[in-house]
Coordinates of C-alpha atoms in Angstrom, one line a residue:
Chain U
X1 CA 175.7 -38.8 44.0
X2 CA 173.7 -41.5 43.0
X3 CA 170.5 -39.4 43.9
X4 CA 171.6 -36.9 41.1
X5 CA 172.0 -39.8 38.6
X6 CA 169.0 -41.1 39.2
X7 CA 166.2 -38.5 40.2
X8 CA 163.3 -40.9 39.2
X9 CA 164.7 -43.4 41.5
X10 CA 161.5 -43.3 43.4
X11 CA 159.3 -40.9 41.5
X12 CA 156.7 -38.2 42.6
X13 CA 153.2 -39.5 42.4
X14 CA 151.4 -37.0 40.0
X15 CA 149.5 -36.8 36.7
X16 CA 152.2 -37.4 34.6
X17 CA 153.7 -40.2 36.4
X18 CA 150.8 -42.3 35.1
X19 CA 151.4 -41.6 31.6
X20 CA 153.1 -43.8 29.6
X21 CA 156.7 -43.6 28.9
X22 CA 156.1 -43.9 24.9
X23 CA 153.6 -40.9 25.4
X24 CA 156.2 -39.1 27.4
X25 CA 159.1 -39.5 25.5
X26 CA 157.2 -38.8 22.1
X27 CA 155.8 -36.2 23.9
X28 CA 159.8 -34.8 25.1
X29 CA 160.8 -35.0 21.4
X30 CA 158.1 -33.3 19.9
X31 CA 158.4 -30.2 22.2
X32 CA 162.2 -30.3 21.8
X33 CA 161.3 -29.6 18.1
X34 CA 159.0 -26.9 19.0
X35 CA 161.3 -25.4 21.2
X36 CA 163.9 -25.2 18.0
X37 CA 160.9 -23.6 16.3
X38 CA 159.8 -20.9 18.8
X39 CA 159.7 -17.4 18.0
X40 CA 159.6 -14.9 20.4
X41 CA 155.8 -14.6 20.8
X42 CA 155.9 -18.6 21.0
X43 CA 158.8 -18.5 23.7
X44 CA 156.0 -17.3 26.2
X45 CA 153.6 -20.1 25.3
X46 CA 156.1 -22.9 25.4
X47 CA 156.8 -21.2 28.8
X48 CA 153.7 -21.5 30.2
X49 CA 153.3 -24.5 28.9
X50 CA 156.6 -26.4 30.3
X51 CA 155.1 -24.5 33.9
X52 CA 151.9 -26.6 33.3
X53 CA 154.0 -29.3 33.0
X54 CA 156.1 -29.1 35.7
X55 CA 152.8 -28.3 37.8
X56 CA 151.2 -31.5 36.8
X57 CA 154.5 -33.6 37.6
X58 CA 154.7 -33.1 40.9
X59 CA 157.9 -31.4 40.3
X60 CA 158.6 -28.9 43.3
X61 CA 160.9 -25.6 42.7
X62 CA 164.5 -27.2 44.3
X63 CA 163.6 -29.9 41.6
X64 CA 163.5 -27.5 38.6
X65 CA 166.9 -26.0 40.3
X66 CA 168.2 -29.5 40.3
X67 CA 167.8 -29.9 37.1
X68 CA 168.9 -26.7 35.7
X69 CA 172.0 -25.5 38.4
X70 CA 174.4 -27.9 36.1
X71 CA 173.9 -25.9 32.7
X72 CA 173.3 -22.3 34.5
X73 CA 176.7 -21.1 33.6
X74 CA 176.8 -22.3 29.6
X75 CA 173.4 -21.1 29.2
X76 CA 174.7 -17.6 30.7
X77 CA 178.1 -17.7 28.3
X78 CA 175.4 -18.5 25.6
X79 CA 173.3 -15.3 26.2
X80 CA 177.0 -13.1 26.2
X81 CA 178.6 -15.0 23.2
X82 CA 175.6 -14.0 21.5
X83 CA 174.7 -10.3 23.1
X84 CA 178.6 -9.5 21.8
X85 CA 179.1 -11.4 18.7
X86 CA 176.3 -10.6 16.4
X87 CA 175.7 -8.2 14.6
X88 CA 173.0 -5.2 14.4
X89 CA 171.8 -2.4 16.5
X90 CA 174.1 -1.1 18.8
X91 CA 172.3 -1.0 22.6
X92 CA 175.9 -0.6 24.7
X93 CA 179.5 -0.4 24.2
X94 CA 181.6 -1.8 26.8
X95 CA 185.6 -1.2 27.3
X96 CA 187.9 -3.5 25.5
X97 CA 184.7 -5.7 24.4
X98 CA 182.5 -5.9 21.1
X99 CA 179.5 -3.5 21.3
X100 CA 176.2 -5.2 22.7
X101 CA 173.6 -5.0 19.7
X102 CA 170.3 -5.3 20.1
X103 CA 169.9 -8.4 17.7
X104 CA 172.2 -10.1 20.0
X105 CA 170.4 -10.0 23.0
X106 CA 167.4 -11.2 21.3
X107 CA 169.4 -13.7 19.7
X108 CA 171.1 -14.3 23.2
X109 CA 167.4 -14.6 25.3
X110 CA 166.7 -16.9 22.7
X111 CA 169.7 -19.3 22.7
X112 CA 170.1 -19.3 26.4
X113 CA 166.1 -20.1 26.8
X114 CA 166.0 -22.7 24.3
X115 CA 169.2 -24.6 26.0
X116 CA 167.0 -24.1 29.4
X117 CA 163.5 -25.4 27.7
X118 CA 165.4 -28.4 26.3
X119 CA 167.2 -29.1 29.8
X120 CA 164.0 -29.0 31.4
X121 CA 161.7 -30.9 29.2
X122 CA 164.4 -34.0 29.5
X123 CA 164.1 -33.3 33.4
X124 CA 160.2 -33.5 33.1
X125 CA 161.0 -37.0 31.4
X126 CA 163.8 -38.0 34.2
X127 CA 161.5 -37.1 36.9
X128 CA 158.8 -38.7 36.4
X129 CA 159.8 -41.9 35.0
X130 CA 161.4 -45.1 36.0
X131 CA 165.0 -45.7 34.2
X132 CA 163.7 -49.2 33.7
X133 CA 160.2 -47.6 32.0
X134 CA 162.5 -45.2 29.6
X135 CA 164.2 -48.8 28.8
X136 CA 161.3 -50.4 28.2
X137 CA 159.6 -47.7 26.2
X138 CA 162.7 -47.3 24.2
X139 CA 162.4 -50.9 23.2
X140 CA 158.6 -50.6 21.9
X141 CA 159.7 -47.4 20.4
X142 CA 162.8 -49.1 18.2
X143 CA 160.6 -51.8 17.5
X144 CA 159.7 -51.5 13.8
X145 CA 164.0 -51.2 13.2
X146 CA 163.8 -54.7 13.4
X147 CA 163.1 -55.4 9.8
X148 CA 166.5 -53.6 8.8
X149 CA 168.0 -56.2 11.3
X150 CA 168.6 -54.0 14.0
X151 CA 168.9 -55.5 17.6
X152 CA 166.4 -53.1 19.5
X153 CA 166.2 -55.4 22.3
X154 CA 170.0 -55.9 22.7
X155 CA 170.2 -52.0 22.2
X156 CA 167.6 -51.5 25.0
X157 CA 169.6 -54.0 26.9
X158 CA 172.6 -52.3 26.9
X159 CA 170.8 -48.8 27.8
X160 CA 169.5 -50.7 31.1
X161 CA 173.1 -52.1 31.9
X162 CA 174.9 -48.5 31.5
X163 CA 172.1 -46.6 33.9
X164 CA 172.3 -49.6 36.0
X165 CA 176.0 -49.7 36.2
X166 CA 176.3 -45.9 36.6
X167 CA 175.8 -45.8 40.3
X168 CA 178.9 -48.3 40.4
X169 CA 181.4 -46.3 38.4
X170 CA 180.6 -43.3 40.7
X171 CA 181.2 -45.9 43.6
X172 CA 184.2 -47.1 42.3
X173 CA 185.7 -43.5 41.4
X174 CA 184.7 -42.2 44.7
X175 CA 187.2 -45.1 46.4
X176 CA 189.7 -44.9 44.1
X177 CA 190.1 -40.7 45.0
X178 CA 189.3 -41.8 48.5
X179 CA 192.3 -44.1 47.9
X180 CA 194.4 -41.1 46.2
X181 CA 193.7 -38.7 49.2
X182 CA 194.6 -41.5 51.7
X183 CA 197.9 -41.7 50.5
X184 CA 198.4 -38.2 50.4
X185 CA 197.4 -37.3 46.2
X186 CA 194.7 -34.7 45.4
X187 CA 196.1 -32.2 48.2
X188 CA 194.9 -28.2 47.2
X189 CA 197.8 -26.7 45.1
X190 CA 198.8 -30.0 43.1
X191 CA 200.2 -28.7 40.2
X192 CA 197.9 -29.2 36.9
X193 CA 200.0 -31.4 34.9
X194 CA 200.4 -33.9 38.3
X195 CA 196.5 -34.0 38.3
X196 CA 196.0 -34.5 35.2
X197 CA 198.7 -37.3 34.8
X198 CA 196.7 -38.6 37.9
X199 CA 193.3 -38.7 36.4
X200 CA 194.7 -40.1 33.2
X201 CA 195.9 -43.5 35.4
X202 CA 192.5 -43.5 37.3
X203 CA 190.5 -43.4 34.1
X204 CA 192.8 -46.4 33.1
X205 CA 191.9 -48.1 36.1
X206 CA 188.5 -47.5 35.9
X207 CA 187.9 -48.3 32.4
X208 CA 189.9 -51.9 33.3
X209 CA 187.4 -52.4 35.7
X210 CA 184.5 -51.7 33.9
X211 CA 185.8 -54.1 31.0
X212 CA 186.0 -56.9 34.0
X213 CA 182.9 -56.3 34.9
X214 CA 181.2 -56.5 31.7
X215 CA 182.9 -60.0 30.9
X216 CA 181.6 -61.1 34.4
X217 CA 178.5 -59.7 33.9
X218 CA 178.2 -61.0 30.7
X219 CA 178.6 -64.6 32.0
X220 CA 176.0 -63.7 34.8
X221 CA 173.1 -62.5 31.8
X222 CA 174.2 -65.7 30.0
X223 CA 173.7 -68.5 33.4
X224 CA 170.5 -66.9 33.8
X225 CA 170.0 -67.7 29.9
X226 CA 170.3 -64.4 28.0
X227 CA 170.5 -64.7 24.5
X228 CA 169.2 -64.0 21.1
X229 CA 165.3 -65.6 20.8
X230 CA 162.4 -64.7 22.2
X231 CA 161.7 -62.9 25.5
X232 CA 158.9 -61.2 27.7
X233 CA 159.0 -58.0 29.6
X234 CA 157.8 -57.7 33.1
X235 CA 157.0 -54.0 32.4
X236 CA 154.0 -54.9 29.7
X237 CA 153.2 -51.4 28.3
X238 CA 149.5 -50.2 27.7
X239 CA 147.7 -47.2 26.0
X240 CA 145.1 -46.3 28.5
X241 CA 142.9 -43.0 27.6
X242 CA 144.7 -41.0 30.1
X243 CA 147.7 -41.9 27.9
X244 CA 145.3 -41.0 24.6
X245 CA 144.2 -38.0 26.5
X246 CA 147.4 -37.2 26.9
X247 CA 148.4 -37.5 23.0
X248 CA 145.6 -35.1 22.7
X249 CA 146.5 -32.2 24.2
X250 CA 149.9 -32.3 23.1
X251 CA 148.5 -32.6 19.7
X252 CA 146.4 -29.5 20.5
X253 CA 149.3 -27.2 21.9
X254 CA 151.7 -28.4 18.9
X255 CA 148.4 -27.4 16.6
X256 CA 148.3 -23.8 19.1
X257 CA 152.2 -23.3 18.5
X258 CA 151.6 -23.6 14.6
X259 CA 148.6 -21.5 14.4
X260 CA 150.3 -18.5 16.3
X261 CA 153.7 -19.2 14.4
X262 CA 151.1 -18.1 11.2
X263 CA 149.2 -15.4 13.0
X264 CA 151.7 -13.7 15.6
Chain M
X1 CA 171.6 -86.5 37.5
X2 CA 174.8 -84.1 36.9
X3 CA 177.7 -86.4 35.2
X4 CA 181.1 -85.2 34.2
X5 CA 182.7 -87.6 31.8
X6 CA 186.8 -87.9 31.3
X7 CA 186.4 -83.6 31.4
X8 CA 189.4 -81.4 31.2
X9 CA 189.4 -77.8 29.8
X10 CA 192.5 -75.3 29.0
X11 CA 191.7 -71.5 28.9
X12 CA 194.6 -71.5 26.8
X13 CA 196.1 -74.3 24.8
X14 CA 200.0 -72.6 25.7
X15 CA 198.8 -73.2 29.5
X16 CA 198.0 -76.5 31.7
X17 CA 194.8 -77.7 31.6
X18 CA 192.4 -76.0 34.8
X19 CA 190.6 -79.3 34.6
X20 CA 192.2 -82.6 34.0
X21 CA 190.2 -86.1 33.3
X22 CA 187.6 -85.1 35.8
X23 CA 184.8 -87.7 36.3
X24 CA 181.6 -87.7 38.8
X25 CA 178.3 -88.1 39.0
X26 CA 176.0 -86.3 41.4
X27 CA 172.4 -87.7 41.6
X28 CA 169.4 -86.3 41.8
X29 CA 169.2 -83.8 45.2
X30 CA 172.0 -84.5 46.5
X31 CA 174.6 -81.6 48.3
X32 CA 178.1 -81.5 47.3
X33 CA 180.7 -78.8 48.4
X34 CA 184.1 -78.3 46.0
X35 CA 186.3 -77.2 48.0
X36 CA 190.3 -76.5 46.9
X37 CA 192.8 -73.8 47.0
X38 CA 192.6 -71.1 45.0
X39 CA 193.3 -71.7 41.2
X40 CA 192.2 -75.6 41.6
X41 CA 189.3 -75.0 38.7
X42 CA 186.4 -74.8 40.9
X43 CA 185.1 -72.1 39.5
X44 CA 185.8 -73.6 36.0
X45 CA 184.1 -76.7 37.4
X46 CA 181.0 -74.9 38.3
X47 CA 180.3 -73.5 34.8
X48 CA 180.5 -76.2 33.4
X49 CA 177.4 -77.1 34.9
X50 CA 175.5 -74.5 33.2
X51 CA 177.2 -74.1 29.8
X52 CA 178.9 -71.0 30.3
X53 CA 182.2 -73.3 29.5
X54 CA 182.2 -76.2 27.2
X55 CA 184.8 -78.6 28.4
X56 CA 187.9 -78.9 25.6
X57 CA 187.6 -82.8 26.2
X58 CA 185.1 -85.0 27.7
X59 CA 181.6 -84.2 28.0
X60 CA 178.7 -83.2 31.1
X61 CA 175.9 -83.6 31.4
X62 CA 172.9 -82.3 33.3
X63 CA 169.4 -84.7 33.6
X64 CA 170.2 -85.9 30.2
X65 CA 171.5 -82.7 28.4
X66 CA 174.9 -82.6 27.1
X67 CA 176.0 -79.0 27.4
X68 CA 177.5 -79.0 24.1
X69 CA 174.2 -78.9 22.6
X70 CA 173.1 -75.4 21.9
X71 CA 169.6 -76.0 21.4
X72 CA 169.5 -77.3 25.2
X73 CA 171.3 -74.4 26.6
X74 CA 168.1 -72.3 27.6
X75 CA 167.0 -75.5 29.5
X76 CA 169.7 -76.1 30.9
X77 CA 169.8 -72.5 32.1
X78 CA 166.6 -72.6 33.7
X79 CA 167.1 -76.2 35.7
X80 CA 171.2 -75.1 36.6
X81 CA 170.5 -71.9 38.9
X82 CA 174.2 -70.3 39.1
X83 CA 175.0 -67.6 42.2
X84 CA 178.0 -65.7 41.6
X85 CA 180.9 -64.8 44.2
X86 CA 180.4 -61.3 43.4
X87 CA 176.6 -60.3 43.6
X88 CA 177.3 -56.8 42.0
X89 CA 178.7 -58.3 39.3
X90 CA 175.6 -60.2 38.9
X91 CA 172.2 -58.1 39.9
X92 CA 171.5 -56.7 36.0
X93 CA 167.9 -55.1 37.5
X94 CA 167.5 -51.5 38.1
X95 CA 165.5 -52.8 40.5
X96 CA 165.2 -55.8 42.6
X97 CA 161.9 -57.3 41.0
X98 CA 163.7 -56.6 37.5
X99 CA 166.7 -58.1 38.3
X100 CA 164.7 -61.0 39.6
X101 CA 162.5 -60.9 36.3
X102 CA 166.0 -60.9 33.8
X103 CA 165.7 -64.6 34.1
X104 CA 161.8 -65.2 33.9
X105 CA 161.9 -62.7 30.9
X106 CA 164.8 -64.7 29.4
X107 CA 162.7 -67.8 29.4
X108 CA 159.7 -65.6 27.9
X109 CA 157.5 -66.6 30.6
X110 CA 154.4 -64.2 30.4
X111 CA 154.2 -61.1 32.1
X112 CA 151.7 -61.7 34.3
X113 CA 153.5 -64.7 35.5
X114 CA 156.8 -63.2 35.9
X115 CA 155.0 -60.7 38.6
X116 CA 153.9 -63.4 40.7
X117 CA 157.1 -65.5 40.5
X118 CA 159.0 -62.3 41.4
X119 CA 156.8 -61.7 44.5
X120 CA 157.0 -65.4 45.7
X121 CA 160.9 -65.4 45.5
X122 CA 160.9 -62.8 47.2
X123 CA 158.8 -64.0 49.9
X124 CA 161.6 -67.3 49.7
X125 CA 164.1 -65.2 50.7
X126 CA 162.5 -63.5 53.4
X127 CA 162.3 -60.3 51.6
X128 CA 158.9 -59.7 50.6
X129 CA 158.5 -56.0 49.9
X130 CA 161.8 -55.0 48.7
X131 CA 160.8 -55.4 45.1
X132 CA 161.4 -51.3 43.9
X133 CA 164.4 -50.9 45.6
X134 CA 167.3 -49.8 43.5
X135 CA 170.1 -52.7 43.8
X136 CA 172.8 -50.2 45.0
X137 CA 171.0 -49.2 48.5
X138 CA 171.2 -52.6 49.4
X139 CA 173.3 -54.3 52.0
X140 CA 175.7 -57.5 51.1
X141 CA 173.6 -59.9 52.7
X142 CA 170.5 -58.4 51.1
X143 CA 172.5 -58.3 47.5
X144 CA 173.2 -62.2 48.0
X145 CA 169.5 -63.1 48.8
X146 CA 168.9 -60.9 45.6
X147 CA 171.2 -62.9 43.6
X148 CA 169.7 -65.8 44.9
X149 CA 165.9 -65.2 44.5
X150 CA 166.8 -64.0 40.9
X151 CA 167.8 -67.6 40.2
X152 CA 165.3 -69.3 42.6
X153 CA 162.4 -67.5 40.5
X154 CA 163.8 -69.7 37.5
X155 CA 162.4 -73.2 39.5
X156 CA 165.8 -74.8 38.9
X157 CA 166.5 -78.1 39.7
X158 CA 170.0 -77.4 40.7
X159 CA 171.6 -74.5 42.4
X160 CA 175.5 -73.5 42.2
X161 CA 176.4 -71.6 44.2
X162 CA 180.4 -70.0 44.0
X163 CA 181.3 -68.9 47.3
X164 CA 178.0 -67.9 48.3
X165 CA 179.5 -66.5 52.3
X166 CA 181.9 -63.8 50.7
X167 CA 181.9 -60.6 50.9
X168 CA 178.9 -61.6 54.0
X169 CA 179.3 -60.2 57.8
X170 CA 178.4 -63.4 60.1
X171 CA 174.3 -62.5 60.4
X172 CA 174.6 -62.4 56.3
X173 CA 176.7 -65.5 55.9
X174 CA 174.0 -67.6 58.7
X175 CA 171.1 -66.1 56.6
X176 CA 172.5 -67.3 53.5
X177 CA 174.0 -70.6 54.5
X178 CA 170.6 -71.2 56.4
X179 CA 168.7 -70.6 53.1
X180 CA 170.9 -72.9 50.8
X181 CA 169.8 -75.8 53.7
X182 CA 166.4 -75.5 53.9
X183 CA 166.6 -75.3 49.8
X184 CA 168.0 -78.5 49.7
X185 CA 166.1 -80.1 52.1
X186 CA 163.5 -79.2 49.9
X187 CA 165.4 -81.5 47.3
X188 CA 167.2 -79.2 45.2
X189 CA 170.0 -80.7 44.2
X190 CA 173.0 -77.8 45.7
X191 CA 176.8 -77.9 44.4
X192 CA 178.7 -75.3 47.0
X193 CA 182.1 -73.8 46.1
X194 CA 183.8 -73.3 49.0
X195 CA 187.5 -72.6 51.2
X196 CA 185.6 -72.8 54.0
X197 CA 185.5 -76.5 55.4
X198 CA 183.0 -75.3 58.2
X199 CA 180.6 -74.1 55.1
X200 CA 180.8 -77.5 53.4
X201 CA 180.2 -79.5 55.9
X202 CA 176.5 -79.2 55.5
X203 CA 177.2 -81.0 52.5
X204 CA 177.0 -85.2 52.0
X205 CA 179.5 -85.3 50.0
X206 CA 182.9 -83.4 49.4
X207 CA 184.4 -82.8 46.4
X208 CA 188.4 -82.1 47.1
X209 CA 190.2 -80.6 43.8
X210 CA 193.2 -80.2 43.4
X211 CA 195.2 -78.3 40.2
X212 CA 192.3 -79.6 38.6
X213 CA 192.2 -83.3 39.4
X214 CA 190.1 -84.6 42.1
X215 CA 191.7 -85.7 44.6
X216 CA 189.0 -87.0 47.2
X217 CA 185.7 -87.7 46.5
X218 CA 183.7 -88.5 50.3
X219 CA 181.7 -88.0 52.9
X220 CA 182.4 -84.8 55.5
X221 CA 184.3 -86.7 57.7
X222 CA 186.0 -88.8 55.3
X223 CA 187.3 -85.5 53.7
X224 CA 188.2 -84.7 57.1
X225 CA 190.3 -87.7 58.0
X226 CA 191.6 -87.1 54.4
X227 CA 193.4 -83.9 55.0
X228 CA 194.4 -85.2 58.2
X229 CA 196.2 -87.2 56.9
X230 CA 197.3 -85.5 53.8
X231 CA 199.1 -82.4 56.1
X232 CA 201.5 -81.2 53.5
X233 CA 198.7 -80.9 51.3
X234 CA 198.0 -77.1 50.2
X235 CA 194.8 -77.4 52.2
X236 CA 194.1 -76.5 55.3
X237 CA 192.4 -79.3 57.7
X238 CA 189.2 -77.7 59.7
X239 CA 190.3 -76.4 62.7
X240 CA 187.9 -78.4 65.0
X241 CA 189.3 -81.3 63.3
X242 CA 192.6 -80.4 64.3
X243 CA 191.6 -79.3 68.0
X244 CA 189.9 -82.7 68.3
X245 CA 192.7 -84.7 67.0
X246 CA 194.7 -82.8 69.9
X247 CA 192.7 -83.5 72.7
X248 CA 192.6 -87.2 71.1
X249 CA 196.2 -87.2 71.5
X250 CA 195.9 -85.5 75.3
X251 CA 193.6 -89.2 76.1
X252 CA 190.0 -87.5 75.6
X253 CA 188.1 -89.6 74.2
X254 CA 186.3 -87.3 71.3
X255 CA 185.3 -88.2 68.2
X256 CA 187.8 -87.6 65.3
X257 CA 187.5 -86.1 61.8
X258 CA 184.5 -83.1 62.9
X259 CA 184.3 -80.1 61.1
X260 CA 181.5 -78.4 62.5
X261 CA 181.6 -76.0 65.9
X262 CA 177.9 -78.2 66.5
X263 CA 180.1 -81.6 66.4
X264 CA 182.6 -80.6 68.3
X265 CA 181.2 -79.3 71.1
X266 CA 178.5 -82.1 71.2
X267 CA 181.7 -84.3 71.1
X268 CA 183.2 -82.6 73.8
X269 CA 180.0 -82.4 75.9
X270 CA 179.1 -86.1 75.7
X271 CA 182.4 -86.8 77.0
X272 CA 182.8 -84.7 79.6
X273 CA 179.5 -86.2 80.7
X274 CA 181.0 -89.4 80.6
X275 CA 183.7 -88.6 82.7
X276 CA 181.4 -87.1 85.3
X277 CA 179.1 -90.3 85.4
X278 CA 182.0 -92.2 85.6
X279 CA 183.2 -90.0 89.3
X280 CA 186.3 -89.1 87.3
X281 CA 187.2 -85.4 88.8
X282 CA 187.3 -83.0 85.2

C-alpha cells in the first residue's frame, strides 16, 4: 500500500532523476498546459514526446501501468460520455442509446488522452523524484509569495508532514478494518446502509486520531525547536547545466508545439 | 544546572494542579529517573524542561535560562534534547537523515554541516547507513534510535527521555537503555521517565512523584528502602527488592533495598560463597 503512495520511495537511477525538482515540476506544469492546448496533429507529438520522457526516466512498462490502471475506467467513461453526447456527424446508432457522431469520438479520443497525458506527466514527476525534493522544490518555488506575507515554509512544512503521515493513516485504517473483520464486521453481503454507517464511525475514529497525532506531533517539531525564524535545508538546491540543458529543450518542444499549432 | 523553583502547573484551572510546589535541582551531568504511577505529572514534569509547558507558578530553569523567556526557547531547545514515548509520533523526516536534519535545520545550521552531523549521529547510534530509508520500514527499536539520533545531532547538554523502553522487544529495550548509559557517561546530563524501577536504577538519583508532589528525592537504594517501607503506596517496590527482603526474612544474609537483576544475583552469589567457605551445607 505504502509502495503505491510512495513510488519514488527509492527512485530509478536515470536522466531525469538528476534533474532538479524546480526544473521538473516547472517542466510538469508547462506540458500540462500544452496538453490543454493540443490539437489533434499536436496529440501525436506530445505523445512521442511523453515516450521520450518515460524512456529517459527509467520508467519501465508495469510502471506506466501503475500509474495509469487507477484512472483506466474514468478515462474510458470520458471517451463514451463524449462519443454519445455531442453533437455532429452521425458514425453509429446504437439501441436505446444517443447516436455515436463523429465529432464525439474526436472529442472523446481527445478528452480521454488528455486525462491520460496529465496522469502520466504527474507520474513522470512521482517517479523520479523524492517526496522530500518535491517539498523542497515547492518551497524555492513559493518563495517570492513571501512579500504578500505568505508562510511558504510552513506551507511546505505541512506538505512534508501529510506525505509523511500518509503511510500511517493507511496503517491505521488497515487495523482498524482488520479490527472490524476480527469481530465479525465487513462479511460479503453486509447490507449497504450497515457499511456505510460503518465507515462513517471509522472515519470518526480515524480523523480523532489524526487530530492526536498532530497535537503530539506538534509538541515533537516544537522540542526540537520549530518555529517561525530562520532555518536551513539539508536538501540545498542547485542549477547545474544538465538542469539548464534541461530548461532548453523543454523550451524548444514548447517552441515546436507552437510552431505546428500555426502551421498544421 | 536544571532548577525547578516552587513549580506547579494546571491544564485546566477547574482541575487539580498535575504539578504542585515542586522544587529540585539537578547539576550539571548527573542521571535522574522520575518514576510514578501513571497520571503523577511526569510527563508534565519533563516538558517543562524544554519549554513546551510554562509552569502556571514558579519558575525552571535550565543552565541559566528561565523558560518563560521566549527569546531563549531555541537555546533552550538545542541544549534540552527531548525523546518521546511514542517515536511515530515524533520522526517528522520522510527519511531518516531528514528527520534527523528537522532539528539541525531548525537551528539553521548550514547545509553542509547538517550532512555531516546527520551521518555522525547516525554512526552514535550504531546505524550508519540507514540514512534514505523511509521511517515507516523501520523496526521499533530502530524508530527509538531514530528518535534519538535526531536529538543527539542537536549536541544537547541534556537528554529527556519519556519512557524511552516502550513499545521496545527486550534486544530493542538493552540497545536503547545501553545507549542512554554510555551517553551519560559521556557526561550528558539524562532525566529518565520511567514505571520501570529496573530501568531507573542506572540512575543516581530517583525522583519519586506522586499526584504531582515529590515524594522521595534519593539515591537507587534509598528509593528502594523507600517503597519498602511505603507498601500501601500506589507504587510498586522492584521485585528483586522484594525477593531479597524475603530471603532476609528466611536468615540469608543479602543485601537489602537492590533493584537490579546484576545486584541481586551478585548479592546472592557472594553469600552463597560465604556459606560454602564457612562448611555450612547449602
Amino acid at each position: 500500500m505504502t509502495d503505491r503512495l510512495f513510488p519514488a520511495a527509492a527512485p530509478v537511477v536515470s536522466p531525469l532523476r538528476n534533474v532538479d525538482p524546480r526544473v521538473k515540476i516547472a517542466a510538469a506544469v508547462s506540458l500540462s498546459i500544452l496538453v490543454f492546448q493540443a490539437g489533434p496533429g499536436q496529440i501525436v507529438l506530445l505523445s512521442l514526446f511523453l515516450a521520450l520522457l518515460i524512456v529517459l526516466s527509467g520508467g519501465r512498462r508495469r510502471d506506466v501501468v501503475r500509474i495509469l490502471k487507477p484512472i483506466a475506467l474514468f478515462a474510458v467513461l470520458l471517451f463514451f460520455l463524449h462519443a454519445l453526447f455531442t453533437p455532429g456527424r452521425e458514425v453509429l446508432r446504437l439501441p436505446l442509446l444517443p447516436a455515436v457522431t463523429h465529432e464525439g469520438l474526436a472529442q472523446g479520443g481527445t478528452v480521454a488522452w488528455q486525462f491520460a497525458a496529465l496522469v502520466v506527466t504527474g507520474g513522470l514527476l512521482t517517479l523520479t523524484t523524492l517526496p522530500s525534493e518535491l517539498v523542497a522544490a515547492l518551497d524555492k518555488l513559493l518563495r517570492p509569495l513571501r512579500i504578500f506575507r505568505v508562510p511558504t515554509q510552513d506551507l511546505a512544512v505541512m506538505a512534508a508532514m501529510a506525505l509523511r503521515f500518509a503511510p500511517t493513516f493507511l496503517e491505521e485504517y488497515q487495523r482498524m478494518k482488520t479490527a472490524r473483520l476480527a469481530r465479525g464486521g465487513g462479511a460479503p453481503g453486509e447490507r449497504l446502509s450497515r457499511k456505510l454507517r460503518t465507515t462513517g464511525r471509522m472515519a470518526i475514529a480515524l480523523i480523532l486520531g489524526a487530530l492526536r497525532r498532530a497535537e503530539e506531533l506538534a509538541a515533537a517539531m516544537e522540542a526540537r525547536g520549530y518555529a517561525r525564524g530562520p532555518r536551513t535545508s539539508m536538501r540545498e538546491l542547485r542549477l547545474t547545466r544538465g538542469d539548464y540543458a534541461a530548461v532548453a529543450v523543454m523550451a524548444s518542444f514548447t517552441g515546436l508545439f507552437f510552431a505546428c499549432r500555426l502551421f498544421m | 544546572m536544571i532548577e525547578f523553583k516552587d513549580v506547579s502547573y494546571r491544564y485546566d484551572e477547574r482541575q487539580p494542579p498535575v504539578l504542585e510546589r515542586l522544587s529540585l535541582r539537578i547539576p550539571d551531568g548527573q542521571y535522574v529517573a522520575i518514576i510514578g504511577p501513571n497520571g503523577c505529572g511526569k510527563t508534565t514534569l519533563s516538558k517543562h524542561l524544554n519549554a513546551l509547558l510554562l509552569p502556571s507558578r514558579g519558575e525552571v530553569g535550565v543552565d541559566g535560562l528561565n523558560t518563560r523567556d521566549p527569546s531563549g526557547h531555541r537555546e533552550l531547545r538545542r541544549r534540552v534534547g527531548m525523546v518521546f514515548q511514542n517515536p511515530d509520533h515524533q520522526i517528522v523526516g520522510m527519511t531518516v537523515a531528514e528527520d534527523i536534519a528537522f532539528g539541525l535545520e531548525n537551528l539553521a545550521v548550514p547545509p553542509g554541516e547538517i550532512a555531516i552531523r546527520v551521518r555522525e549521529a547516525l554512526e552514535r547510534v550504531g546505524m550508519a547507513g540507514c540514512g534514505p530509508r523511509a521511517p515507516f520500514t523501520l523496526s521499533g527499536g530502530e524508530k527509538r534510535l531514530v528518535s534519538l539520533a535526531g536529538v543527539l545531532a542537536m549536541n544537547p547538554r541534556w537528554l529527556v527521555l519519556d519512557e524511552p523502553a516502550a513499545y521496545l522487544d527486550a534486544a530493542g529495550r538493552r540497545r536503547t537503555l545501553a545507549m542512554v548509559a554510555s551517553l551519560h557517561r559521556e557526561g550528558m546530563g539524562v532525566v529518565h521517565i520511567t514505571h520501570d524501577l529496573g530501568e531507573a536504577a542506572a540512575a543516581e538519583r530517583i525522583l519519586v512523584l506522586e499526584r504531582g508532589r515529590l515524594i522521595m528525592d534519593g539515591r537507587p537504594d534509598e528509593v528502594c528502602a523507600f517503597l519498602m517501607s511505603e507498601a500501601q503506596r500506589e507504587i510498586e517496590p522492584p521485585a528483586m527488592a522484594v525477593l531479597m527482603a524475603r530471603l532476609r526474612q528466611s536468615g540469608w544474609d543479602v543485601p537489602a533495598n537492590v533493584i537490579s537483576l546484576e545486584a541481586a544475583h551478585r548479592g546472592i552469589h557472594e553469600y552463597l560463597l560465604k556459606l560454602a567457605r564457612s562448611g555450612v551445607p547449602s
